[in-house]
């Protein structure tokens, strides 16, 4: 018979007449008790070995128990001090006895409670009187501590053991002891001869081509052991979120826009009907460039510039009013890092990016925008803006609500609320609020609206366009639970955070 | 967004309501006024979007509540008394600040609360419409302290120093004058001061003067307002102490100066509505501009309380809101928004002529009227519907290429990075051993191109747009020396440089950068991966030897894809490594994504 090496060793060490414990066998064959136990059970399953189990109780002293065994139980020490002070005749002040007995800290309380329980005397108003007839020398608990220390726990009666356990002076532990005995079949097998089966560590090309693999056994591994840590190459977690957003939008029929990060204020602000003296158009809020600083006159779309200028000055339509703010083309030619990707929407809607667009259209981008702000846990100087718009005849506020409800539901954000808001470029405008998927808090998740006629008419669009925007990082923080936006994006990134971030799909 | 502090008890009284605090907060939220917190004195701090600037005071907020409740309906215009005072504008008025307007409000039972509210409204208007006093600035004076002569002599007029003679003008008995004076032409005692100072000295010696000096210090002549006694206001900087308003003032003279007539007129109107709500009686003031002044009209009667009109069709309302409405409901919503509504027919279709109260500054187009209907109806009453419009979605070609290249990099064992496009000249050039060029040179090493530069950055760490991405990856390595190696990092992202030939004068490109950082990283590791990437996109890779200040000489090659030179590959120079606190070798490459097209 061929068996694995460990099983052969255990068979050889086991006896047909005397039970041998796993520990004894293990030390004889030089294997760990775990290996021997596993081999023993496998042999039992083969019917070669009988395994019997016995539950042993062991009792040992706790640290506190050991201290009391050496120094005496606190109540006994108190009794002795009381007797020395003559408390069997006249009550003695507690304070005096504490000093004499050397009790300290919690020992005093322990001494007092057990003193009375064991009938060593009485305590009345801080004075101790002792019973001269008490016999602390034969205190059962003190005797038991000695017996347990000497390994004679079985001589201690059960009640005393319970009492000591309650006082946390001893611990009782149960332990299963397995004993091995060869069965008749085991003896027969040994008589016939048992050999160690050859095991193979590695599957090799030779093993496979020679056909030898059919006759060998493979060495068992500890398949539960820890493996070496590997750092997987992976897409950045914010890219994964962006990909997810793009998938959703493409699925909803949106096409992707592309366009310049450095752009003229004309495309960034003026087309959006932002007055040139709007507070957000100062260098405090946007990244104005010193080099390059202005677009050339020739590169400005002159007819569109005229129409936009007229919208700013005079408004649009019979009843329309313009702004009472200065407007010059010089300001419009100023170059900035774009503060939003709505500049792309303007380039597409005007026909400058893809030619004239006929309704219906849906377009999006998930791209970088730049804000002159202070960098902190929730603000970045540059972040990704999700921008999307829908162009169609007769769009209403309800279509806007339907589109965004659908979009956010894809990310588990439901119960969208639309708070009427003001933007210079949309009317009506709404801030979007949704329930945090985990905390259920109401949080702002975007800004939206229907483009004003003063935006659309100069662009040559004569149907409705609704648009919305939100920060991708905000969505990512909601979805990943990240608390510091700087971990998600930028050169301050912690590789460990990125390596351990959960996959977004 | 503007924030206004409002005493809830005052608000309840002015709005004739007995709501408790919580009900108030909820209904204010529905109006678009968000409760942000309380001041130490228990006033509500309400934040709102900067369209309804008529709500910058407790009186305005109360007015909105009254309309919301239906306590008031339709347009209200305060009654005014005829003008007794004139603001005469002198030819010397500063060209930079030619416009003035004003009003008188009499019979105010002033108290400290009312005064505080008025001062708050003044400050909030300065901060918003007034563009920090540049576009419009308000001065409020105790009328009883002003002296305007009923009989004015022609001698004064010819001297150019005193009020003009216009005794001939009907109904106008008293006058003040708005003019320009040289910085040291006169003196007065400014508010919060005891000293007689010239306007020039106010700008240097008075705290308020210092604060607003930059508005006027370039002016040749400073704005100044005179009555018979003399100089009493130095707009937009500070008023004189003589006409200071206190809690016992009953009659006020309001003057506003600025760069735009409409803007200061609207600011004045909002002030008059607030004081009317406090029981004041508005009295007109006549403004007289001289010949040659840029104003469209010579004479104005102010405050301007004209009701503007917009016409909106019923169909437009229904189309934008996406619901069918009864005409009577639309009229009801408009009146509850504080507007007047008169049904009429336009081209055979039902429409409304809508009256806009003069304190509204946000109604430019009929679409703004539709928004008011929507708010009164309640936008959240509308049920969302998915638009029944079919379009075909898709990714942009460049984005698809970027995505495929990123997948290939991750497949070759690179951790994908996402770094800021903005960086500093120090990180982008100095620490990489590159010069910062002024001009675009064709043979310059990768990255050594004139950077797109921010005019006034907050932070010295972010002053330019990166010209290449390798510095970003080295910075990530620098910040992660305590993390496990190998650190094989790659990034595909934007890089840009100044190029006058481009429409936006900046050439923007997607760049592919990668670093291999581990104890035995070498040139071959970088080239091997570059080769795999090129192969995956069907490009032939050649790596002729080259030099680059960031790399070790003799271990640097140009990246040539299909014969075109598009980047660099090599072992990063120890000088650059040590600069980034790195204690192990780094092999790297970077090239233009478009080369993989």
XYZ file of N, CA, C and O in Angstrom, chain A residues 231 233-236 238-239 246 250 252-256 258 260-263 273 277 279 283-284 287-292 294-296 299 316 318-321 323-325 335 337 347 360 362 367-368 370 372-373 375 380-382 384 394-399 401-403 418-422 427-428 430 450 452-454 464 489-491 493-496 499, chain B residues 1 29 34 49-51 131 135 260 262-263 308 310-311 316 319-323 346 363-365 367-368 371 375 379-380 382-387 389-396 399 402-403 406-407 410 413-422 451-456 458 462 465 472 476 479-480 483-484 486-487 489 492 494 498 503-506 508 510:
696
model
N 1.007 44.376 -6.719
C 0.335 45.633 -7.052
C -0.198 45.541 -8.471
O 0.576 45.465 -9.408
N -1.547 46.637 -12.010
C -1.659 47.830 -12.845
C -3.138 48.044 -13.076
O -3.877 47.101 -13.304
N -3.584 49.289 -12.942
C -5.018 49.530 -13.115
C -5.286 50.950 -13.543
O -4.461 51.825 -13.367
N -6.443 51.108 -14.089
C -6.872 52.432 -14.491
C -7.144 53.268 -13.238
O -7.624 52.733 -12.229
N -6.844 54.565 -13.294
C -7.088 55.471 -12.175
C -8.565 55.455 -11.797
O -9.431 55.424 -12.674
N -10.547 57.639 -10.750
C -11.381 58.733 -11.276
C -11.659 58.522 -12.780
O -12.733 58.862 -13.267
N -10.694 57.936 -13.477
C -10.923 57.571 -14.879
C -12.032 56.525 -14.963
O -12.855 56.541 -15.870
N -19.404 58.228 -18.930
C -19.455 58.304 -20.394
C -20.294 57.155 -20.958
O -21.065 57.353 -21.899
N -23.436 57.825 -23.305
C -23.499 57.277 -24.660
C -24.750 56.398 -24.775
O -25.476 56.450 -25.772
N -27.453 56.860 -23.311
C -28.631 57.719 -23.374
C -28.667 58.528 -24.679
O -29.488 59.423 -24.838
N -27.750 58.222 -25.590
C -27.800 58.850 -26.913
C -26.969 60.113 -27.045
O -27.169 60.897 -27.973
N -26.012 60.336 -26.119
C -25.178 61.542 -26.182
C -23.892 61.263 -26.952
O -23.283 60.214 -26.809
N -23.466 62.250 -27.753
C -22.183 62.191 -28.451
C -21.170 63.033 -27.707
O -21.534 64.016 -27.053
N -19.890 62.698 -27.849
C -18.855 63.365 -27.066
C -18.282 64.587 -27.801
O -17.994 64.522 -28.986
N -15.218 67.638 -28.026
C -13.804 67.890 -27.725
C -13.515 69.338 -28.065
O -14.108 69.884 -28.999
N -10.792 73.141 -27.039
C -9.618 73.718 -26.377
C -9.795 74.018 -24.880
O -10.869 74.423 -24.451
N -8.702 73.797 -24.144
C -8.657 74.160 -22.723
C -8.347 75.648 -22.579
O -8.840 76.296 -21.675
N -7.463 76.133 -23.457
C -7.184 77.571 -23.506
C -8.170 78.149 -24.507
O -8.190 77.726 -25.663
N -9.006 79.092 -24.077
C -9.996 79.607 -25.013
C -10.281 81.085 -24.735
O -9.971 81.603 -23.652
N -23.830 84.836 -22.314
C -24.585 85.996 -21.829
C -24.171 86.381 -20.411
O -24.984 86.803 -19.600
N -18.928 92.818 -16.861
C -18.533 93.250 -15.509
C -19.105 92.309 -14.443
O -19.215 92.664 -13.275
N -19.129 89.690 -11.580
C -18.073 89.463 -10.584
C -17.240 88.207 -10.862
O -16.055 88.166 -10.536
N -10.111 88.260 -12.481
C -9.032 87.266 -12.376
C -9.061 86.547 -11.044
O -8.373 85.567 -10.837
N -9.886 87.030 -10.113
C -9.981 86.345 -8.831
C -10.661 84.991 -8.983
O -10.462 84.100 -8.192
N -8.863 81.798 -14.447
C -7.448 81.853 -14.763
C -7.234 82.655 -16.037
O -7.310 82.132 -17.137
N -6.979 83.942 -15.859
C -6.643 84.806 -16.978
C -5.187 84.528 -17.342
O -4.355 84.346 -16.452
N -4.889 84.467 -18.640
C -3.526 84.157 -19.058
C -2.758 85.424 -19.403
O -3.325 86.371 -19.950
N -1.466 85.411 -19.063
C -0.610 86.530 -19.460
C 0.084 86.192 -20.776
O 0.428 87.075 -21.539
N 0.278 84.893 -21.030
C 0.875 84.466 -22.296
C 0.337 83.088 -22.657
O 0.548 82.154 -21.899
N -0.391 82.966 -23.762
C -0.852 84.014 -24.675
C -1.967 84.815 -24.001
O -2.624 84.292 -23.100
N -4.331 87.288 -25.803
C -5.532 87.654 -26.579
C -5.583 86.873 -27.886
O -4.564 86.662 -28.528
N -6.795 86.495 -28.262
C -6.988 85.874 -29.552
C -6.870 86.965 -30.618
O -7.233 88.123 -30.360
N -6.368 86.604 -31.814
C -6.273 87.586 -32.901
C -7.671 87.947 -33.391
O -8.569 87.121 -33.385
N -9.185 85.638 -35.905
C -9.666 84.337 -35.474
C -11.004 84.417 -34.748
O -11.572 83.394 -34.370
N -32.715 90.418 -26.788
C -33.152 89.621 -27.922
C -34.669 89.601 -27.941
O -35.299 89.543 -26.889
N -38.622 91.181 -29.402
C -39.342 92.451 -29.357
C -39.264 93.145 -27.998
O -39.041 94.341 -27.896
N -39.491 92.342 -26.945
C -39.566 92.909 -25.592
C -38.249 92.797 -24.836
O -38.204 93.008 -23.635
N -37.202 92.398 -25.552
C -35.975 92.071 -24.843
C -35.183 93.294 -24.405
O -35.140 94.308 -25.101
N -34.553 93.193 -23.238
C -33.626 94.217 -22.764
C -32.239 93.604 -22.660
O -32.094 92.419 -22.365
N -28.058 94.129 -21.106
C -27.440 94.515 -19.837
C -27.037 95.980 -19.886
O -26.796 96.527 -20.955
N -26.929 96.567 -18.734
C -26.407 97.926 -18.648
C -24.970 97.844 -18.177
O -24.598 98.365 -17.145
N -24.186 97.071 -18.949
C -22.780 96.873 -18.646
C -21.992 97.137 -19.905
O -22.473 96.890 -20.998
N -7.705 85.629 -23.433
C -7.592 84.175 -23.316
C -7.506 83.752 -21.860
O -6.823 84.362 -21.050
N -7.815 79.990 -19.135
C -8.071 78.556 -19.031
C -9.565 78.444 -18.772
O -10.087 79.117 -17.884
N -19.232 76.321 -28.825
C -18.570 76.059 -30.106
C -19.385 75.073 -30.944
O -19.485 75.223 -32.161
N -33.051 66.702 -33.637
C -32.591 66.643 -32.247
C -31.103 66.309 -32.132
O -30.565 65.656 -33.009
N -27.968 65.360 -28.931
C -27.528 65.236 -27.537
C -25.997 65.195 -27.541
O -25.422 64.403 -28.291
N -14.639 66.569 -19.036
C -13.290 67.084 -19.250
C -12.916 68.123 -18.193
O -13.747 68.604 -17.442
N -11.627 68.470 -18.220
C -11.066 69.369 -17.217
C -11.549 70.813 -17.368
O -11.628 71.336 -18.486
N -11.035 74.766 -15.025
C -10.051 75.398 -14.133
C -10.692 76.548 -13.366
O -11.373 77.389 -13.949
N -9.773 79.527 -10.312
C -8.770 80.142 -9.443
C -9.305 80.139 -8.020
O -10.036 81.026 -7.608
N -8.983 79.111 -7.269
C -9.574 78.904 -5.949
C -8.459 78.440 -5.006
O -7.315 78.333 -5.412
N -6.807 75.470 -2.842
C -6.795 74.010 -2.859
C -7.057 73.490 -1.454
O -6.346 73.830 -0.521
N -10.519 71.820 -5.805
C -9.321 71.687 -6.621
C -9.258 72.869 -7.568
O -10.279 73.480 -7.883
N -8.056 73.189 -8.027
C -7.921 74.266 -9.009
C -8.375 73.795 -10.376
O -8.719 74.587 -11.234
N -8.294 72.481 -10.584
C -8.780 71.932 -11.841
C -9.527 70.652 -11.520
O -9.123 69.884 -10.655
N -12.825 67.767 -13.166
C -13.566 67.333 -14.335
C -15.014 67.803 -14.244
O -15.659 67.613 -13.213
N -39.451 72.245 -28.845
C -40.434 72.176 -27.760
C -39.971 71.411 -26.523
O -40.723 70.613 -25.975
N -38.755 71.599 -26.111
C -38.348 70.974 -24.845
C -38.964 71.752 -23.696
O -39.075 72.973 -23.753
N -39.343 71.039 -22.635
C -39.891 71.714 -21.471
C -39.062 71.374 -20.239
O -38.181 70.512 -20.272
N -39.386 72.089 -19.164
C -38.768 71.823 -17.866
C -38.960 70.356 -17.476
O -38.085 69.748 -16.870
N -40.089 69.775 -17.866
C -40.342 68.379 -17.495
C -39.379 67.431 -18.214
O -38.958 66.414 -17.659
N -39.007 67.750 -19.446
C -38.035 66.921 -20.167
C -36.674 66.983 -19.491
O -35.965 65.980 -19.386
N -36.188 67.588 -16.318
C -36.282 66.809 -15.087
C -36.208 65.304 -15.379
O -35.542 64.560 -14.669
N -36.859 64.876 -16.444
C -36.877 63.453 -16.797
C -35.491 62.950 -17.161
O -35.068 61.873 -16.734
N -34.757 63.762 -17.924
C -33.409 63.362 -18.350
C -32.474 63.215 -17.154
O -31.747 62.234 -17.028
N -35.551 69.673 -7.612
C -35.139 70.751 -8.503
C -35.407 72.065 -7.812
O -36.554 72.458 -7.640
N -34.338 72.737 -7.369
C -34.529 74.006 -6.675
C -34.337 75.139 -7.677
O -33.266 75.256 -8.263
N -35.386 75.945 -7.872
C -35.253 77.056 -8.815
C -34.028 77.901 -8.466
O -33.754 78.152 -7.292
N -33.300 78.316 -9.488
C -32.004 78.955 -9.271
C -31.827 80.032 -10.323
O -32.673 80.205 -11.194
N -30.737 80.770 -10.232
C -30.447 81.802 -11.223
C -29.089 81.560 -11.848
O -28.091 81.397 -11.147
N -32.713 79.958 -18.215
C -33.950 80.370 -17.574
C -35.064 79.490 -18.120
O -35.249 79.462 -19.356
N -35.796 78.757 -17.332
C -35.562 78.574 -15.903
C -34.247 77.824 -15.629
O -33.750 77.130 -16.492
N -32.109 75.462 -12.502
C -32.334 74.650 -11.296
C -31.026 74.159 -10.725
O -30.158 73.696 -11.468
N -32.559 75.730 -18.994
C -32.843 75.847 -20.423
C -32.180 77.138 -20.908
O -32.391 78.206 -20.313
N -31.116 80.563 -22.368
C -31.901 81.765 -22.639
C -31.892 82.090 -24.133
O -30.946 81.729 -24.833
N -32.891 82.812 -24.583
C -32.876 83.260 -25.987
C -31.651 84.115 -26.293
O -31.145 84.082 -27.411
N -31.161 84.868 -25.302
C -29.982 85.722 -25.531
C -28.735 84.881 -25.799
O -27.741 85.381 -26.317
N -35.255 74.709 -28.615
C -34.814 74.770 -27.220
C -33.564 73.917 -27.008
O -33.388 72.880 -27.648
N -7.185 63.013 -7.213
C -6.805 63.726 -8.410
C -5.559 64.557 -8.144
O -5.553 65.356 -7.245
N -4.508 64.338 -8.932
C -3.371 65.238 -8.861
C -2.098 64.609 -8.349
O -2.082 63.473 -7.883
N -1.034 65.413 -8.407
C 0.300 64.924 -8.061
C 0.485 64.706 -6.564
O 1.496 64.189 -6.129
N -1.324 62.761 -5.003
C -1.983 61.472 -4.814
C -1.121 60.527 -3.985
O 0.091 60.490 -4.112
N -1.786 59.742 -3.150
C -1.129 58.703 -2.381
C -1.311 57.394 -3.151
O -2.421 56.933 -3.368
N -0.184 56.792 -3.575
C -0.278 55.561 -4.374
C -1.059 54.477 -3.641
O -1.792 53.712 -4.255
N -0.911 54.429 -2.307
C -1.626 53.396 -1.562
C -3.131 53.560 -1.686
O -3.874 52.589 -1.794
N -4.003 52.328 -5.108
C -3.831 50.881 -5.226
C -4.950 50.131 -4.509
O -5.310 49.029 -4.890
N -22.719 84.083 -3.535
C -24.118 84.503 -3.574
C -24.383 85.478 -2.415
O -23.797 85.353 -1.355
N -37.258 79.168 1.893
C -36.530 78.247 1.007
C -37.276 78.109 -0.315
O -36.672 78.122 -1.386
N -32.199 80.707 1.149
C -31.792 79.568 1.945
C -31.275 80.008 3.315
O -30.426 80.892 3.388
N -29.744 83.569 -4.760
C -29.078 83.809 -6.043
C -29.134 85.303 -6.369
O -30.078 85.989 -5.988
N -28.104 85.803 -7.096
C -27.982 87.263 -7.263
C -28.895 87.850 -8.340
O -28.525 88.822 -8.992
N -30.097 87.277 -8.557
C -31.008 87.883 -9.524
C -31.992 88.826 -8.832
O -32.266 89.905 -9.329
N -21.121 96.906 -7.882
C -19.781 96.375 -8.191
C -18.734 97.048 -7.298
O -17.807 97.699 -7.783
N -19.473 100.816 -10.037
C -20.533 101.074 -11.003
C -21.600 101.998 -10.414
O -22.222 102.774 -11.132
N -23.169 104.151 -14.825
C -24.313 103.769 -15.665
C -25.604 104.276 -15.025
O -25.873 104.009 -13.847
N -28.868 103.594 -15.655
C -29.876 102.580 -15.335
C -29.545 101.913 -13.995
O -30.403 101.726 -13.143
N -28.263 101.565 -13.831
C -27.849 100.848 -12.622
C -28.116 101.684 -11.366
O -28.707 101.185 -10.395
N -42.360 98.557 -16.425
C -41.983 98.014 -17.733
C -43.008 96.948 -18.141
O -43.723 96.417 -17.289
N -43.771 93.368 -20.613
C -43.335 92.292 -21.506
C -44.591 91.548 -21.944
O -45.524 91.382 -21.149
N -44.592 91.087 -23.187
C -45.720 90.290 -23.651
C -45.267 88.857 -23.831
O -44.230 88.591 -24.444
N -46.279 79.791 -25.136
C -44.880 79.778 -24.685
C -44.793 79.308 -23.230
O -43.909 78.534 -22.863
N -45.494 75.592 -23.241
C -44.419 74.808 -23.862
C -43.210 74.695 -22.932
O -42.668 73.611 -22.738
N -42.799 75.798 -22.316
C -41.602 75.750 -21.458
C -41.847 74.955 -20.191
O -40.962 74.279 -19.682
N -43.065 75.032 -19.646
C -43.348 74.311 -18.403
C -43.810 72.884 -18.684
O -43.770 72.038 -17.798
N -44.259 72.612 -19.930
C -44.662 71.257 -20.280
C -45.983 70.836 -19.672
O -46.232 69.647 -19.480
N -46.856 71.807 -19.340
C -48.174 71.470 -18.768
C -49.233 72.386 -19.389
O -48.931 73.471 -19.882
N -52.555 87.907 -29.328
C -51.448 88.293 -30.210
C -51.437 87.296 -31.362
O -51.327 86.092 -31.144
N -35.626 90.957 -15.007
C -36.554 90.569 -16.070
C -36.118 91.241 -17.374
O -36.365 92.420 -17.589
N -35.413 90.484 -18.220
C -34.874 91.024 -19.453
C -35.686 90.573 -20.663
O -35.645 91.205 -21.704
N -36.383 89.468 -20.495
C -36.982 88.802 -21.643
C -38.254 88.108 -21.164
O -38.343 87.743 -19.985
N -39.051 85.224 -21.276
C -38.747 83.932 -20.661
C -38.625 84.077 -19.139
O -38.920 83.152 -18.377
N -38.209 85.260 -18.680
C -38.089 85.487 -17.230
C -39.463 85.529 -16.571
O -39.607 85.196 -15.396
N -40.532 81.968 -16.076
C -39.891 81.423 -14.877
C -40.680 81.809 -13.622
O -40.874 80.990 -12.726
N -42.321 79.307 -10.894
C -42.055 79.359 -9.448
C -43.350 79.463 -8.669
O -43.511 78.808 -7.631
N -42.255 74.442 -9.294
C -41.601 73.573 -10.268
C -41.612 72.115 -9.819
O -41.706 71.207 -10.627
N -41.521 71.919 -8.494
C -41.478 70.527 -8.042
C -42.843 69.846 -8.112
O -42.965 68.665 -7.827
N -44.254 69.700 -10.987
C -44.233 69.135 -12.339
C -43.659 67.724 -12.292
O -42.701 67.469 -11.565
N -44.238 66.811 -13.061
C -43.708 65.445 -13.044
C -42.691 65.284 -14.176
O -42.930 65.692 -15.308
N -41.520 64.689 -13.851
C -40.491 64.479 -14.865
C -40.996 63.540 -15.958
O -41.758 62.629 -15.697
N -40.557 63.802 -17.200
C -40.830 62.831 -18.263
C -39.586 62.742 -19.136
O -38.888 63.731 -19.359
N -39.281 61.539 -19.619
C -38.097 61.375 -20.457
C -38.435 61.864 -21.855
O -39.434 61.442 -22.423
N -37.646 62.795 -22.419
C -38.021 63.376 -23.711
C -38.107 62.321 -24.811
O -37.222 61.480 -24.940
N -37.334 61.809 -27.795
C -36.477 62.289 -28.871
C -35.343 61.282 -29.016
O -34.702 60.928 -28.029
N -35.098 60.823 -30.214
C -34.117 59.761 -30.415
C -32.845 60.301 -31.054
O -32.894 61.013 -32.053
N -31.702 59.996 -30.454
C -30.406 60.396 -31.017
C -29.443 59.229 -30.874
O -29.682 58.315 -30.083
N -28.351 59.263 -31.631
C -27.358 58.199 -31.590
C -26.150 58.693 -30.802
O -25.593 59.740 -31.122
N -25.752 57.953 -29.791
C -24.635 58.377 -28.954
C -23.319 57.812 -29.457
O -23.298 56.898 -30.279
N -22.212 58.373 -28.962
C -20.907 57.830 -29.335
C -19.771 58.624 -28.735
O -19.944 59.766 -28.340
N -18.584 57.991 -28.663
C -17.402 58.661 -28.138
C -16.680 59.391 -29.261
O -16.755 59.004 -30.418
N -15.923 60.432 -28.872
C -15.099 61.163 -29.828
C -13.905 60.287 -30.215
O -13.398 59.534 -29.398
N -10.892 60.539 -28.059
C -11.126 59.935 -26.750
C -11.016 58.418 -26.845
O -10.516 57.764 -25.922
N -7.314 57.600 -26.985
C -6.722 57.770 -25.652
C -7.057 56.579 -24.772
O -6.217 56.040 -24.057
N -8.306 56.166 -24.832
C -8.777 55.076 -23.995
C -8.071 53.767 -24.369
O -7.647 53.000 -23.497
N -4.518 53.867 -23.159
C -4.467 53.707 -21.710
C -4.627 52.230 -21.341
O -3.893 51.714 -20.499
N -5.546 51.547 -22.005
C -5.727 50.114 -21.750
C -4.435 49.348 -22.041
O -4.050 48.459 -21.283
N -1.900 50.002 -19.229
C -2.264 49.251 -18.024
C -1.955 47.782 -18.247
O -1.419 47.096 -17.374
N 1.470 46.765 -17.453
C 1.871 46.828 -16.051
C 2.049 48.216 -15.488
O 2.671 48.392 -14.438
N 1.504 49.254 -16.137
C 1.619 50.611 -15.603
C 0.388 50.977 -14.778
O -0.744 50.728 -15.212
N 0.623 51.584 -13.622
C -0.483 52.140 -12.850
C -0.847 53.476 -13.490
O 0.020 54.319 -13.689
N -2.134 53.662 -13.764
C -2.615 54.849 -14.480
C -2.703 56.033 -13.522
O -3.285 55.931 -12.447
N -2.091 57.147 -13.902
C -2.089 58.348 -13.050
C -2.958 59.430 -13.665
O -3.241 59.423 -14.859
N -3.357 60.378 -12.806
C -4.175 61.477 -13.289
C -3.711 62.728 -12.561
O -4.071 62.943 -11.412
N -2.864 63.488 -13.213
C -2.243 64.623 -12.534
C -2.808 65.950 -13.014
O -3.505 66.014 -14.018
N -2.488 66.998 -12.249
C -2.940 68.333 -12.623
C -2.265 68.778 -13.918
O -1.105 68.461 -14.155
N -2.986 69.501 -14.723
C -2.387 70.096 -15.917
C -1.577 71.323 -15.545
O -0.665 71.700 -16.235
N -1.961 71.944 -14.443
C -1.238 73.132 -14.013
C -0.070 72.727 -13.133
O -0.164 71.787 -12.339
N 5.765 78.132 -22.012
C 4.562 77.640 -21.348
C 3.418 78.644 -21.372
O 3.634 79.848 -21.345
N 2.199 78.114 -21.429
C 0.984 78.910 -21.231
C 1.010 79.374 -19.772
O 1.110 78.552 -18.854
N 0.954 80.706 -19.560
C 1.240 81.262 -18.241
C 0.049 82.021 -17.664
O -0.592 82.821 -18.358
N -0.235 81.769 -16.394
C -1.363 82.404 -15.718
C -0.987 83.811 -15.259
O 0.121 84.024 -14.763
N -1.924 84.752 -15.457
C -1.596 86.158 -15.186
C -1.400 86.419 -13.697
O -0.380 86.970 -13.291
N -2.384 86.051 -12.877
C -2.251 86.355 -11.454
C -2.618 85.144 -10.614
O -3.711 85.061 -10.070
N -2.930 82.437 -7.598
C -2.970 82.474 -6.129
C -1.752 81.786 -5.544
O -1.215 82.188 -4.534
N 1.203 76.625 -8.865
C 0.407 76.441 -10.085
C 0.409 77.747 -10.885
O -0.435 78.605 -10.703
N 0.711 75.995 -17.480
C 0.195 74.685 -17.910
C 1.400 73.845 -18.298
O 2.336 74.352 -18.939
N 5.259 65.607 -13.922
C 4.157 65.223 -13.033
C 4.412 63.846 -12.443
O 4.230 63.617 -11.241
N 4.960 62.591 -8.520
C 4.231 61.511 -7.830
C 5.235 60.541 -7.196
O 5.087 60.145 -6.032
N 6.598 62.048 -4.080
C 5.663 62.067 -2.954
C 5.351 60.677 -2.419
O 4.607 60.537 -1.454
N 5.880 59.626 -3.060
C 5.504 58.269 -2.656
C 6.707 57.367 -2.405
O 6.626 56.159 -2.585
N 6.157 54.325 -0.281
C 5.246 53.279 -0.738
C 6.014 52.181 -1.461
O 7.149 52.397 -1.901
N 5.352 51.005 -1.587
C 6.029 49.826 -2.106
C 6.472 50.000 -3.564
O 5.772 50.599 -4.361
N 8.047 47.822 -7.081
C 8.252 48.815 -8.129
C 7.082 49.788 -8.258
O 5.946 49.442 -7.941
N 7.409 51.000 -8.731
C 6.364 51.974 -9.040
C 6.458 52.269 -10.539
O 7.244 53.099 -10.981
N 4.538 53.815 -13.366
C 3.413 54.732 -13.505
C 3.334 55.293 -14.920
O 4.358 55.516 -15.559
N -1.743 59.516 -19.499
C -2.052 60.154 -20.777
C -2.873 61.379 -20.441
O -3.908 61.273 -19.790
N -3.219 66.084 -20.920
C -2.945 67.300 -21.678
C -1.550 67.860 -21.405
O -1.073 67.832 -20.276
N 2.749 77.704 -25.845
C 2.330 78.868 -26.625
C 2.754 78.672 -28.080
O 3.892 78.307 -28.364
N -5.356 78.936 -33.353
C -6.489 79.839 -33.160
C -6.456 80.468 -31.765
O -6.626 81.667 -31.601
N -6.228 79.633 -30.754
C -6.214 80.131 -29.381
C -4.795 80.457 -28.919
O -4.563 80.685 -27.738
N -3.849 80.446 -29.864
C -2.439 80.755 -29.602
C -1.784 79.787 -28.633
O -0.720 80.064 -28.060
N -2.428 78.657 -28.400
C -1.845 77.616 -27.570
C -1.992 76.310 -28.328
O -3.069 76.010 -28.834
N -2.314 72.541 -28.040
C -2.676 71.564 -27.001
C -2.518 70.174 -27.589
O -2.858 69.935 -28.731
N -2.367 65.683 -26.499
C -2.420 64.614 -25.497
C -1.058 63.957 -25.511
O -0.548 63.605 -26.568
